[in-house]
CSV table of C-alpha atoms in Angstrom, one decimal:
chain,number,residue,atom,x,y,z
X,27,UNK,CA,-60.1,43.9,19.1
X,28,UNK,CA,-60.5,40.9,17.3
X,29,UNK,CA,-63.8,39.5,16.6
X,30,UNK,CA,-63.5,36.3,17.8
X,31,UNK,CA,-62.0,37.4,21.1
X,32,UNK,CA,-64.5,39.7,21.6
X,33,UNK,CA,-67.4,36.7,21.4
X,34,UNK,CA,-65.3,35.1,23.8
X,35,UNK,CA,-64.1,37.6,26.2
X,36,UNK,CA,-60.8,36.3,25.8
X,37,UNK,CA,-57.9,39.2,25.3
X,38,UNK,CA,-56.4,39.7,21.8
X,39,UNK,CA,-53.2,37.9,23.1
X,40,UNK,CA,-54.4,35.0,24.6
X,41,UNK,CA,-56.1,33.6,21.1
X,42,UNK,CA,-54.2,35.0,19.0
X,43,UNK,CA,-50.9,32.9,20.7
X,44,UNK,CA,-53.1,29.9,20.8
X,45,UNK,CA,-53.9,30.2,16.9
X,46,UNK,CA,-49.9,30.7,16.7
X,47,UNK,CA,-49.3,27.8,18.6
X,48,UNK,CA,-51.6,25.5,16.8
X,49,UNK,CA,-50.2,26.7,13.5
X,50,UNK,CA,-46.6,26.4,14.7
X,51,UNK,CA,-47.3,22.7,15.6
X,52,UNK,CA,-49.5,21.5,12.8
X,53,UNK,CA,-49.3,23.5,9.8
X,54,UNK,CA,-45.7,22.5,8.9
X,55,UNK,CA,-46.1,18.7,9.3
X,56,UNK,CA,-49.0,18.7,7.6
X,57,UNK,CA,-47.3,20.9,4.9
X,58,UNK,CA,-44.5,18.5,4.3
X,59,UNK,CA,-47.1,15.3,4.5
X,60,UNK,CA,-48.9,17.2,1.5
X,61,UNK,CA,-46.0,17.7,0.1
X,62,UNK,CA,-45.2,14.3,-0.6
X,63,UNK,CA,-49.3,13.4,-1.0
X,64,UNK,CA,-49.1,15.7,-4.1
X,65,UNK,CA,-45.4,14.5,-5.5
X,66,UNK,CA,-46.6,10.8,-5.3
X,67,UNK,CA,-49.3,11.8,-7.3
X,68,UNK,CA,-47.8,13.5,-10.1
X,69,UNK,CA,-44.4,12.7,-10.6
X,70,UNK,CA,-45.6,9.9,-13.0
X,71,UNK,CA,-45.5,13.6,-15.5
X,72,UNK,CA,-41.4,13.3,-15.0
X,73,UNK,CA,-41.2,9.2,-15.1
X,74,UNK,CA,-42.8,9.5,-18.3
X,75,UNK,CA,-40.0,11.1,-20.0
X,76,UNK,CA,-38.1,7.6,-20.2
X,77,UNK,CA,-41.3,5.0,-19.1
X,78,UNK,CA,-43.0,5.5,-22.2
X,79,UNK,CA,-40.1,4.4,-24.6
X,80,UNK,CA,-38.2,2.0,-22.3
X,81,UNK,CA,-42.3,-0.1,-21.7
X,82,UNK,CA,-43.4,0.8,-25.2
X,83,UNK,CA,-46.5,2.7,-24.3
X,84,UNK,CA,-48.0,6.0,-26.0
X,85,UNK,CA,-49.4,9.3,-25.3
X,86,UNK,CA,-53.1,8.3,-25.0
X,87,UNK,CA,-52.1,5.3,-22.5
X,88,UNK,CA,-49.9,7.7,-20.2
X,89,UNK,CA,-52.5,10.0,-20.1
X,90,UNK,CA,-55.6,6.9,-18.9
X,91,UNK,CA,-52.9,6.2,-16.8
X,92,UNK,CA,-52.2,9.4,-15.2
X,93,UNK,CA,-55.9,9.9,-15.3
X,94,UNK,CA,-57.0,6.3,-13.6
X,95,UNK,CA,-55.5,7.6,-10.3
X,96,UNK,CA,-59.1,9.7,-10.1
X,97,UNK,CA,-61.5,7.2,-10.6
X,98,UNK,CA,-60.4,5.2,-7.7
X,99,UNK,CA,-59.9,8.8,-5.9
X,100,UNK,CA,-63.4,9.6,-6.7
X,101,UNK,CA,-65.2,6.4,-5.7
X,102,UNK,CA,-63.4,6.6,-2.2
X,103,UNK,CA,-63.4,10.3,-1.7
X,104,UNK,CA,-66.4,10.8,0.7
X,105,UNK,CA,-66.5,7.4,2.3
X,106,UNK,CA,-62.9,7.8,3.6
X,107,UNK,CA,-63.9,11.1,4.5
X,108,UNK,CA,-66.8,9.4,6.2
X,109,UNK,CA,-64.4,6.9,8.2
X,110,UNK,CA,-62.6,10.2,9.0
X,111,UNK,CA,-64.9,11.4,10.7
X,112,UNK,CA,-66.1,8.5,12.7
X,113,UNK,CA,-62.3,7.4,13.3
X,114,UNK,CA,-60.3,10.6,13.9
X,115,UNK,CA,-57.4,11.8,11.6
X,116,UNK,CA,-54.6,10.9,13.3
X,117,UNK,CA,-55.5,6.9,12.9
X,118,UNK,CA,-56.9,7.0,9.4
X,119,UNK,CA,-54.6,9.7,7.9
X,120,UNK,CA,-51.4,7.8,9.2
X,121,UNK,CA,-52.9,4.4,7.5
X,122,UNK,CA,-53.6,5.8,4.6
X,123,UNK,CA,-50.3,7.5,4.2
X,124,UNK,CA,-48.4,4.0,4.3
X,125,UNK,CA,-50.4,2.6,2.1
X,126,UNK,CA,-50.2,5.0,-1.0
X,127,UNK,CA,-46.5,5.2,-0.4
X,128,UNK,CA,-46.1,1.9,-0.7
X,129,UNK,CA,-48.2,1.7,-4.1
X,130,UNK,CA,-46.6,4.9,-5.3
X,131,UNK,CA,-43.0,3.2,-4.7
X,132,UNK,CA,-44.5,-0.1,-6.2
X,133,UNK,CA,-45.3,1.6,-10.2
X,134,UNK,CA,-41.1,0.8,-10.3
X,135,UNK,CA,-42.4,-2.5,-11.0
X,136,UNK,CA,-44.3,-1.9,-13.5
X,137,UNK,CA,-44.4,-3.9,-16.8
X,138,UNK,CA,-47.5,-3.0,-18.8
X,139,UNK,CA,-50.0,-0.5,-19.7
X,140,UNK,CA,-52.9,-2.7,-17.5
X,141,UNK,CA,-50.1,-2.6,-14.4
X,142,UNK,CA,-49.9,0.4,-14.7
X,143,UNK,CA,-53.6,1.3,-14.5
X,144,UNK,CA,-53.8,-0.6,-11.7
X,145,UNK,CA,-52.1,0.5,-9.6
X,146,UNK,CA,-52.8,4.1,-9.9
X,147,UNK,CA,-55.9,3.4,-9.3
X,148,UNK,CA,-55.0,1.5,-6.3
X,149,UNK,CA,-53.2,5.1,-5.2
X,150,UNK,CA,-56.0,7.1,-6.1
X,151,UNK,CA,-58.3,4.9,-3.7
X,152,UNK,CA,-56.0,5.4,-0.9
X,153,UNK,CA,-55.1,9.1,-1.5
X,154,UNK,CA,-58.7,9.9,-1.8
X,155,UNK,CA,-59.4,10.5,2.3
X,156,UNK,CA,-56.5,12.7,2.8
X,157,UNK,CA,-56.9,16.2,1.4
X,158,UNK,CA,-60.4,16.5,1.9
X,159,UNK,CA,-59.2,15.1,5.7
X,160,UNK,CA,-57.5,18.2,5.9
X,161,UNK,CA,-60.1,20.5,5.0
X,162,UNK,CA,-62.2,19.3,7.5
X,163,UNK,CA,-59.4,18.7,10.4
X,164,UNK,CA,-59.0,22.5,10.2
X,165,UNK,CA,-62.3,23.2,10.7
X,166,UNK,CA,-61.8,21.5,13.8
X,167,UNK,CA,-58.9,24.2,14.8
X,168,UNK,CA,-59.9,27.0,12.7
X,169,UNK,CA,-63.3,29.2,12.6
X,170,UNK,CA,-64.0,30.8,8.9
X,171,UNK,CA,-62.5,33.9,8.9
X,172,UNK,CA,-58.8,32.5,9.7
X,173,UNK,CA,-59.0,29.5,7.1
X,174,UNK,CA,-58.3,31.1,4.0
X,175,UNK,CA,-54.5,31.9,5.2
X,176,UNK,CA,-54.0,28.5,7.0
X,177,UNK,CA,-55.6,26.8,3.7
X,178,UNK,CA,-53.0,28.9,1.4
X,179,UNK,CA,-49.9,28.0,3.9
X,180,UNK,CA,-51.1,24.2,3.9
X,181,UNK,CA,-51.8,24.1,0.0
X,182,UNK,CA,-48.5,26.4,-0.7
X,183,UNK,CA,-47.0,23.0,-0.8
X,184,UNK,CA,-48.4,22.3,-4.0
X,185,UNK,CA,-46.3,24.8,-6.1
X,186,UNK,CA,-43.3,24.0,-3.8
X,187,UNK,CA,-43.7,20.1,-4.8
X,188,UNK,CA,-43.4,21.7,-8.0
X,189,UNK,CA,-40.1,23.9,-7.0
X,190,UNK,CA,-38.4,20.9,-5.1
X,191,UNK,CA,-39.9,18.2,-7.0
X,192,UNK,CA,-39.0,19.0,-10.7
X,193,UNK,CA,-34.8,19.9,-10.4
X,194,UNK,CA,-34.9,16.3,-8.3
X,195,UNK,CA,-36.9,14.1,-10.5
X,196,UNK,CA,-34.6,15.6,-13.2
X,197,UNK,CA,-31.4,15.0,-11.4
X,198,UNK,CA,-32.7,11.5,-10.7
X,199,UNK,CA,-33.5,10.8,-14.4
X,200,UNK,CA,-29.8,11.8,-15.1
X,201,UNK,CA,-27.9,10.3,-12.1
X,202,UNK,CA,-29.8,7.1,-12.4
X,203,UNK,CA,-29.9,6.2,-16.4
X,204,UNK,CA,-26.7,3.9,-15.9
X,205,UNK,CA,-29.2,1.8,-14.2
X,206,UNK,CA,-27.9,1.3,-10.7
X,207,UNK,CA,-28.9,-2.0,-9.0
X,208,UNK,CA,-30.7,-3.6,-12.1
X,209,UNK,CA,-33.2,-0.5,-11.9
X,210,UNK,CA,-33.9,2.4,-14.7
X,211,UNK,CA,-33.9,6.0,-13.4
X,212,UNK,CA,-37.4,6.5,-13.8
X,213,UNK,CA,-37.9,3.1,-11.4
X,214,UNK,CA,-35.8,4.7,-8.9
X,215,UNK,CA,-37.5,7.9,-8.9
X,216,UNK,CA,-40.6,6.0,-8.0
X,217,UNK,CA,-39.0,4.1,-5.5
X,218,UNK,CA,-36.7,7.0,-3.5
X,219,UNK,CA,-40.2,9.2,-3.7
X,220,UNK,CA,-42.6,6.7,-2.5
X,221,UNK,CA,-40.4,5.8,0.8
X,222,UNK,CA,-40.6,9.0,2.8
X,223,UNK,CA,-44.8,8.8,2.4
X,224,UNK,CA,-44.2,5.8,4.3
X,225,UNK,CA,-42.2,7.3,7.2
X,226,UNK,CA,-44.2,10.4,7.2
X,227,UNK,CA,-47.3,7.9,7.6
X,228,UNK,CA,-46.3,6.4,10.8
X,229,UNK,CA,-45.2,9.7,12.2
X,230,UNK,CA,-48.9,10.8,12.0
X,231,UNK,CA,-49.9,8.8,14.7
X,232,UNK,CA,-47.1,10.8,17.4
X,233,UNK,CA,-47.9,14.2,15.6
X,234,UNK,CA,-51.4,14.6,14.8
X,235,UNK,CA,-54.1,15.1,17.3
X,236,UNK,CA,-58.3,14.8,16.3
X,237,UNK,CA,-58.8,18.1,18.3
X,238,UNK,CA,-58.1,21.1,20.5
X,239,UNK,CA,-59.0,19.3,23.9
X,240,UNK,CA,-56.9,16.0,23.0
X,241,UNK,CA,-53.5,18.4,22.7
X,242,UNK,CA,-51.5,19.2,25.9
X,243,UNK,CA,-49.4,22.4,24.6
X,244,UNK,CA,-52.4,24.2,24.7
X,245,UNK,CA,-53.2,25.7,28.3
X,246,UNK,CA,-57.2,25.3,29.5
X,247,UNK,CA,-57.7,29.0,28.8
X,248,UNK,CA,-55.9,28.8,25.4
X,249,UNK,CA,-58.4,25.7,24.4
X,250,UNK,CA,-61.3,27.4,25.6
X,251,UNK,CA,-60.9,30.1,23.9
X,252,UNK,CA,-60.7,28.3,20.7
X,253,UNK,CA,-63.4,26.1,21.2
X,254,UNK,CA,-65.5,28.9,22.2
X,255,UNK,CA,-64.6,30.7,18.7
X,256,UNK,CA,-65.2,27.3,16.6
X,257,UNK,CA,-68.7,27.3,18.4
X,258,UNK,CA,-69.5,31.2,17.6
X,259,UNK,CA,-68.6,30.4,14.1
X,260,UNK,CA,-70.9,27.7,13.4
X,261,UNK,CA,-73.8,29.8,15.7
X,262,UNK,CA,-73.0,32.7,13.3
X,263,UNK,CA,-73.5,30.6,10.2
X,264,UNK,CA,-76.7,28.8,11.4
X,265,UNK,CA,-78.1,32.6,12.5
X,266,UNK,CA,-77.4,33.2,8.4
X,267,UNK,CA,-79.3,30.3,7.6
X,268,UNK,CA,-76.0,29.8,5.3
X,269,UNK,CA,-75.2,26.2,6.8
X,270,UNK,CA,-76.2,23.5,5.0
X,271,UNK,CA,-76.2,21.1,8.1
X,272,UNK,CA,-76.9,17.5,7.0
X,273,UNK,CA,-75.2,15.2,4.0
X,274,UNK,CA,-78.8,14.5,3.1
X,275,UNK,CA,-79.6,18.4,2.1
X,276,UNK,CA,-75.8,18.0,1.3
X,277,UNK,CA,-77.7,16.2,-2.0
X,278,UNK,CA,-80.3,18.2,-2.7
X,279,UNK,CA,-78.3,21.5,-2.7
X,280,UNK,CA,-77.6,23.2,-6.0
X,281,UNK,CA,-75.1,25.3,-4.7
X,282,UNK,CA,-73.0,22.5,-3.5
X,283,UNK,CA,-73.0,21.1,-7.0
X,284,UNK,CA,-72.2,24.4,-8.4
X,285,UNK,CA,-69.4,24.6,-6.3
X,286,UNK,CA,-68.4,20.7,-7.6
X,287,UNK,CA,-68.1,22.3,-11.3
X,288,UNK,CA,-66.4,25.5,-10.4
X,289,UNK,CA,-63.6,23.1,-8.6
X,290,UNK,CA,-63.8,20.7,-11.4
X,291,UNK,CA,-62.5,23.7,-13.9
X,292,UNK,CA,-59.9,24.8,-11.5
X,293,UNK,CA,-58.9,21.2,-11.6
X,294,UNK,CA,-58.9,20.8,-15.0
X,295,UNK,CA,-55.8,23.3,-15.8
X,296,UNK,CA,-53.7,22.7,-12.7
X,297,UNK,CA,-53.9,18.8,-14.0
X,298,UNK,CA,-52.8,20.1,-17.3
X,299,UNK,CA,-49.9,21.7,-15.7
X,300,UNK,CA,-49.0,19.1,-13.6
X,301,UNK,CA,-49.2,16.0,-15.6
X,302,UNK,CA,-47.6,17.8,-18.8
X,303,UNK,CA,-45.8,20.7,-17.9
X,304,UNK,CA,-42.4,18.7,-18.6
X,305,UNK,CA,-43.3,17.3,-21.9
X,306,UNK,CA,-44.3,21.0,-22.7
X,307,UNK,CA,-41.2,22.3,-21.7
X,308,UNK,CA,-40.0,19.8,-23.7
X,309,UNK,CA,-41.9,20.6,-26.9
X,310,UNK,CA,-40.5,23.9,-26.7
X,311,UNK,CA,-36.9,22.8,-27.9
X,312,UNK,CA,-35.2,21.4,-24.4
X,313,UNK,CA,-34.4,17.7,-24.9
X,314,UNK,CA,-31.9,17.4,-20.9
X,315,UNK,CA,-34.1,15.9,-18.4
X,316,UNK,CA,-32.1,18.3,-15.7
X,317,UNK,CA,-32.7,21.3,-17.5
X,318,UNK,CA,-36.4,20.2,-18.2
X,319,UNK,CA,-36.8,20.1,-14.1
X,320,UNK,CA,-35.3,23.4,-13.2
X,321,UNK,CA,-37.5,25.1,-16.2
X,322,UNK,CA,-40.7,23.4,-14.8
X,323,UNK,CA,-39.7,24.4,-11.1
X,324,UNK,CA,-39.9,28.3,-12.0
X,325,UNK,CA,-43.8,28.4,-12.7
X,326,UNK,CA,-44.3,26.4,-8.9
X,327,UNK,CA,-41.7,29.3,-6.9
X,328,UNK,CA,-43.6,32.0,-8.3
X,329,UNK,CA,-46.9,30.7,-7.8
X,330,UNK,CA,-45.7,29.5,-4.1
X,331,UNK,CA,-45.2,33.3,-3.3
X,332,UNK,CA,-48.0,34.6,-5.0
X,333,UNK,CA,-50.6,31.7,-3.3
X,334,UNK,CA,-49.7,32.9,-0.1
X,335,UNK,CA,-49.9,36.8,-0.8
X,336,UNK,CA,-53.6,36.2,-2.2
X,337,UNK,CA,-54.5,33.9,1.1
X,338,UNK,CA,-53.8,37.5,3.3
X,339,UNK,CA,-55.5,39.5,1.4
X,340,UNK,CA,-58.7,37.3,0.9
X,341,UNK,CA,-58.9,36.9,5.3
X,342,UNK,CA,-57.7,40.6,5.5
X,343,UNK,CA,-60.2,42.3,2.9
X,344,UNK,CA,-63.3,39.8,4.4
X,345,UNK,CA,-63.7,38.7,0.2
X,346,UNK,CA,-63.8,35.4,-1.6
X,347,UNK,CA,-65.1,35.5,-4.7
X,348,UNK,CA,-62.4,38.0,-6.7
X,349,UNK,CA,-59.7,36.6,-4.7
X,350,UNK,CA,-60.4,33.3,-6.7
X,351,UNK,CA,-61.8,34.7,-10.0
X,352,UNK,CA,-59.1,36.9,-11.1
X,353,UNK,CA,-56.5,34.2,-10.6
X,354,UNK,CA,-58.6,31.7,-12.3
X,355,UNK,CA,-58.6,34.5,-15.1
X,356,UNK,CA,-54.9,34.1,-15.2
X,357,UNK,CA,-55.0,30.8,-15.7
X,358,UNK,CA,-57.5,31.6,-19.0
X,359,UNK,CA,-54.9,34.1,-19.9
X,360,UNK,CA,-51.7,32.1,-19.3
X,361,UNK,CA,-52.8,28.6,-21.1
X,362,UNK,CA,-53.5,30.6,-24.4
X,363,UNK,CA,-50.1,32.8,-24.3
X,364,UNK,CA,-48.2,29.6,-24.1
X,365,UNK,CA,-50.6,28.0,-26.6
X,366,UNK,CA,-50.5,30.9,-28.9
X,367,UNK,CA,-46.4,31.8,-28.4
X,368,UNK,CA,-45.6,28.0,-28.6
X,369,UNK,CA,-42.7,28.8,-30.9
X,370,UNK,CA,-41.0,31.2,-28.3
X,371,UNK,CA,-39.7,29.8,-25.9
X,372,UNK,CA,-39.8,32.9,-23.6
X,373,UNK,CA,-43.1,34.2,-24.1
X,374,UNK,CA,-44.5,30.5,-23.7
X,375,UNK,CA,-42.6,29.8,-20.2
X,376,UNK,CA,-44.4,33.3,-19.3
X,377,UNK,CA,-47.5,31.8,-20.6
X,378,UNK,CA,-47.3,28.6,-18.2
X,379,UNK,CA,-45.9,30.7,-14.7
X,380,UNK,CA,-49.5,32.7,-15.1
X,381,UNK,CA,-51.1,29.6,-15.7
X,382,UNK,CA,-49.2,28.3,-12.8
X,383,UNK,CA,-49.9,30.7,-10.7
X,384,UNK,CA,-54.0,31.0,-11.9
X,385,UNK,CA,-54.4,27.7,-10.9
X,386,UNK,CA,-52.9,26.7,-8.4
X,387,UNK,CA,-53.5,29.9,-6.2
X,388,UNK,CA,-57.4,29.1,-7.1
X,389,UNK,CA,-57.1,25.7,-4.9
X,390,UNK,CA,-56.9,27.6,-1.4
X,391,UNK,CA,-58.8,30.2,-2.5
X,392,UNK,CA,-61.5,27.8,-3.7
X,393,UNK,CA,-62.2,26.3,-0.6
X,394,UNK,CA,-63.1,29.1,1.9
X,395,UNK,CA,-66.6,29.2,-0.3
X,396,UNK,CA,-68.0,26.1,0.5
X,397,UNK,CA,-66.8,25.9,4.2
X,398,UNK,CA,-68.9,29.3,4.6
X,399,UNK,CA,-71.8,27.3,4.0
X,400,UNK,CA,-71.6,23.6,5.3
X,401,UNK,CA,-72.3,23.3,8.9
X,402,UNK,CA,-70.5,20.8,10.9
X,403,UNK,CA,-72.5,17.9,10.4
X,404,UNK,CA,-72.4,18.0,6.5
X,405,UNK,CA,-68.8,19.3,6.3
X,406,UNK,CA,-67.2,15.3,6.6
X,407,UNK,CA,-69.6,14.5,3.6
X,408,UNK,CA,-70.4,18.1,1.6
X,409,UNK,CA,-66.3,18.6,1.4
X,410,UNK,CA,-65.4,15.2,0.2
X,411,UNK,CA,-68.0,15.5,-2.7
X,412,UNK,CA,-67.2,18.9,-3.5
X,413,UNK,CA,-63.7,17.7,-3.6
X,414,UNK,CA,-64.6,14.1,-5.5
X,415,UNK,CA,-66.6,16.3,-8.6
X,416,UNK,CA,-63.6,18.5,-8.8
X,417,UNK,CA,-61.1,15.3,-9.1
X,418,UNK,CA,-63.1,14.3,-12.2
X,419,UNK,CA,-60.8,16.5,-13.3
X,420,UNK,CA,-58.1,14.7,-12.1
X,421,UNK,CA,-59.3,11.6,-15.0
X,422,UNK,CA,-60.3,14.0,-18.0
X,423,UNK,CA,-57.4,16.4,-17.9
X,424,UNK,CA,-54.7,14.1,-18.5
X,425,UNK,CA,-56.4,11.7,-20.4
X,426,UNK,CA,-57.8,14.6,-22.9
X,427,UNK,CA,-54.4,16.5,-23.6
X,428,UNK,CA,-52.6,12.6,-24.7
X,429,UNK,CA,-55.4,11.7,-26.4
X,430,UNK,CA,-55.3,15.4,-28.3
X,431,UNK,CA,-51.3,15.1,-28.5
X,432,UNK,CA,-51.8,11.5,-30.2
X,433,UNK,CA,-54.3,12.8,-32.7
X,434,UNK,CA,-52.7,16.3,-33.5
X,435,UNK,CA,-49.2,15.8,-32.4
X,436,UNK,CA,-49.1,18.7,-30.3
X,437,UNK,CA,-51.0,19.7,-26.8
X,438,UNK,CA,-52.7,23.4,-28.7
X,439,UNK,CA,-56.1,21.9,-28.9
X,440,UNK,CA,-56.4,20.7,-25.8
X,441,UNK,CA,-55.2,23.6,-24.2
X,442,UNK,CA,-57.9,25.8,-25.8
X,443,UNK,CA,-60.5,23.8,-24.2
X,444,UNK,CA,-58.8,23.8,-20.6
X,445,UNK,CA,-58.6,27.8,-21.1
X,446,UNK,CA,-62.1,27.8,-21.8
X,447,UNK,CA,-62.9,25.4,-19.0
X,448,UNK,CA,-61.6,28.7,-16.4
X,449,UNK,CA,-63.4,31.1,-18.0
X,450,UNK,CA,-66.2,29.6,-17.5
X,451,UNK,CA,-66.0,28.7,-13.9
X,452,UNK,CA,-64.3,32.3,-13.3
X,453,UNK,CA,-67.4,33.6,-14.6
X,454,UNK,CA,-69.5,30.8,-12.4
X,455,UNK,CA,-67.8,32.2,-9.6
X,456,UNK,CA,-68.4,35.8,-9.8
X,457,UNK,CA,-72.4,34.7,-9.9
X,458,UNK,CA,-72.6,33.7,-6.1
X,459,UNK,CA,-73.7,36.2,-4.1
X,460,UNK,CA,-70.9,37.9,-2.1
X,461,UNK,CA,-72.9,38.0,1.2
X,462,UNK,CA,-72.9,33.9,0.7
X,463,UNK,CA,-69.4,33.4,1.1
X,464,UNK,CA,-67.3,36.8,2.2
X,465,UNK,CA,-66.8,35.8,5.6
């Protein structure tokens, strides 16, 4: 019988259709509002193939830009999560949604390298409250042992951003460069991936719901049920005197600040990947921005698959802390093949799908660990600051690789120091002690 529905007397069924349900009815929306959260935030890597020359900017200003977006996302990571909290997601995410669509849609206008920084910071200050929202939303749904799938199945649209995102900025880049309606194809792929954020915004407020008592396609027994495992969770926690449970101690807790620097490393290569995977692909000989997008969209599908096969088997086995070393160990591993094999072309795209996959399967996998620990009423804060220290990342990254690029003219340098960057929070990682965080 399953554990929770044992604390609860409820039978298997009856819990385990209500965790259904609430997957059914969130998971997907939220997927597709992710979705577009993490294209808006990246696809600056594809406008850059024809921005740069067509504004006259260079490597090292790309790369501030790309990088700016995280300042403004750091400053306003935990206060938004704070006005979260105290608002309820379905108001706060929705606003926040229409407003970094429309600033994502606005860099069309762009004219200038200090435009440009602008406004992605202005993005990164209104993008800052909504993954870390999420985290925390499911722990309103959720108990531990179930969030490492959900958390895969929500983050899975990362790589599939990647899969969907890269053949269709490409195609834009090549249907648009006659320059249709006074606007250049990389202004138009600004403009016709910004829009649908905005839809998707106001849709939050019909779709999204703070809690399991504020739904109504939940029956009272279903809800209960739920409830009663979300409370059995946090008792079980407290009784392991794991749960940090105020954002004071929040502060003063080394382990949360360990856990800032191992997501800061993860951060630091999936950055690298998706900020310059194009203009790496690029490097390696392929000059058509079509072909550049289907290339980049092959790392993304594999990693899409593999993410979710790694979620299963971290909830099925009861273990963290392997399930997210080893595939930040192939991140390590895949940034110096396609470093070392940059002159073959084969070898290097191998290279940069087990860097894909590293990486990115190392988000989901990453945030069971701290949610083992934080009780309730340090989550709002202890998440968003975990998740603020990682997005340092999110500045450094970019900005490192086009400063490197610039100075070297080519990305190897940089990409030794990102490897290195894994390794060492891989290693980090496998210091925590398992009873800690294998729940």
């Amino acid at each position: 019988m399953n554990t929770q529905a044992r604390a609860t007397g409820a039978p298997d069924a009856l819990l385990e259709g209500a965790y259904r349900k609430a997957i059914f009815r969130l998971i997907p929306f939220i997927f597709v509002c992710y979705l577009f959260n993490y294209l808006d935030r990246v696809n600056v890597g594809f406008a850059k193939l024809q921005m740069l020359d067509a504004l006259n900017l260079s490597e090292t200003v790309y790369g501030l830009g790309a990088g700016i977006f995280f300042i403004g996302y750091v400053l306003a990571g935990v206060p938004s999560n704070l006005a979260l909290h105290k608002v309820g997601a379905r108001r706060w995410i929705g606003t926040l949604m229409i407003a970094w669509g429309a600033l994502s849609a606005s860099l069309m206008f762009v004219k200038s390298a200090e435009s440009f920084y602008l406004i992605r910071f202005l993005t990164g200050v209104t993008e800052a409250g909504f993954f870390p929202g999420m985290v925390l939303y499911f722990t309103h749904w959720f108990p531990s042992e179930r969030r490492g799938r959900v958390m895969a199945l929500f983050m899975s649209a990362i790589p599939i951003s990647g899969v969907l995102g890269g053949p269709l900025s490409g195609w834009m880049l090549n249907h648009f460069q006659a320059g249709q309606g006074g606007l250049a194809a990389w202004q138009w792929l600004y403009l016709l991936q910004g829009l649908p954020t905005i839809l998707l915004g106001f849709a939050v407020y019909f779709v999204l719901h703070d809690g399991v008592a504020a739904v109504k396609w939940l029956s009272a027994d279903e809800k209960n049920a739920m409830q009663k495992a979300l409370e059995d969770d946090e008792r079980a926690r407290r009784a392991g005197n794991t749960a940090v449970q105020s954002f004071a101690s929040v502060l003063r807790n080394r382990n949360v600040w360990m856990l800032g620097g191992v997501y800061f490393s993860i951060q630091m290569g999936v950055y690298a990947i998706n900020f310059w995977l194009p203009s790496i692909i690029k490097s390696l000989g392929f000059n058509d921005p079509a072909m550049i997008g289907w290339l980049s969209a092959i790392p993304y599908l594999v990693a899409s698959f593999f993410m979710i096969a790694v979620g299963r088997s971290a909830d099925r086995r009861r273990e963290r802390r392997w399930h997210l070393a080893i595939p930040m160990l192939m991140g390590f591993g895949g940034l110096l093949i396609a470093t070392v094999a940059a002159d073959n072309p084969v070898l290097a795209m191998i290279g940069l799908t087990l860097a894909t996959m590293g990486t990115l399967t190392g988000l989901p996998m990453f945030w069971p660990l701290p949610a083992a620990f934080l009780g309730s009423a340090a989550a709002a804060g202890g998440l968003a600051l975990i998740n603020s220290l990682g997005q340092i990342a999110g500045f450094l990254s970019p900005y490192l690789v086009g400063w490197i690029k610039d100075a070297t003219g080519n990305t190897h340098v940089a990409l030794y120091i990102l490897s290195a960057v894994l390794l060492v929070g891989a290693i980090t990682v496998l210091s925590i002690p398992a009873k800690t965080v294998n729940r």
